[in-house]
């Protein structure tokens, strides 16, 4: 597939490494410009591009940048993407640690990825937000392996969610459907599933145990 990745930090960089190794055509962009991505491109074979071009013809776009940077994405950042593009949001809202207070999340009670979807004008699939970046490289397992780790996935577009779940399976992880974006609070920071290394049953149980009340450490 043609895949665009916005963000080349720990998650974005390791997804670039894995997806190119699987044979996908990956373009990668960051806020500092394609000239700063030369080393990653040489390592992986990915194509560094400006953010405005990263979604061109892409079937999947991964947004993996700080939540506070979402409003700074160029208008029309998804222009030129495939009509059925699936947009993956890996982001987490850290009001005290990094992002500052976002009223729509705090006061309106929007799930973090629902806010991101509203900001970019396109629905998203929330995935990999609670996954350790190094696990993307170190913990893939074949289907059926008893040690295979599961990733919670939430989204409103069932076709996009199915595409993302198939890609995650190809990456070597199982998935558990969290529900809609309105339900995606179950996998936000401070919930039982956040950072959990477990299989399908453990992840499903952790999702079921989540509380909708935002922990104090993750309130602005």
Coordinates of C-alpha atoms in Angstrom, one line a residue, residues 91-94 112 126 129 184-192 194 213-215 218:
X91 CA -1.8 10.6 19.7
X92 CA -2.3 11.2 23.4
X93 CA -3.3 14.3 25.3
X94 CA -0.9 15.2 28.0
X112 CA -9.0 12.9 22.4
X126 CA -7.2 5.4 17.1
X129 CA -1.4 5.3 21.3
X184 CA -12.0 5.6 22.6
X185 CA -11.6 7.1 26.1
X186 CA -11.2 3.5 27.1
X187 CA -7.7 3.5 25.7
X188 CA -6.6 7.0 26.6
X189 CA -3.7 7.7 29.1
X190 CA -4.4 6.6 32.6
X191 CA -6.7 3.7 31.6
X192 CA -6.0 0.1 32.4
X194 CA -2.7 2.1 28.3
X213 CA -13.5 9.9 34.6
X214 CA -10.2 11.4 33.4
X215 CA -7.4 10.8 36.0
X218 CA -4.1 13.8 32.7

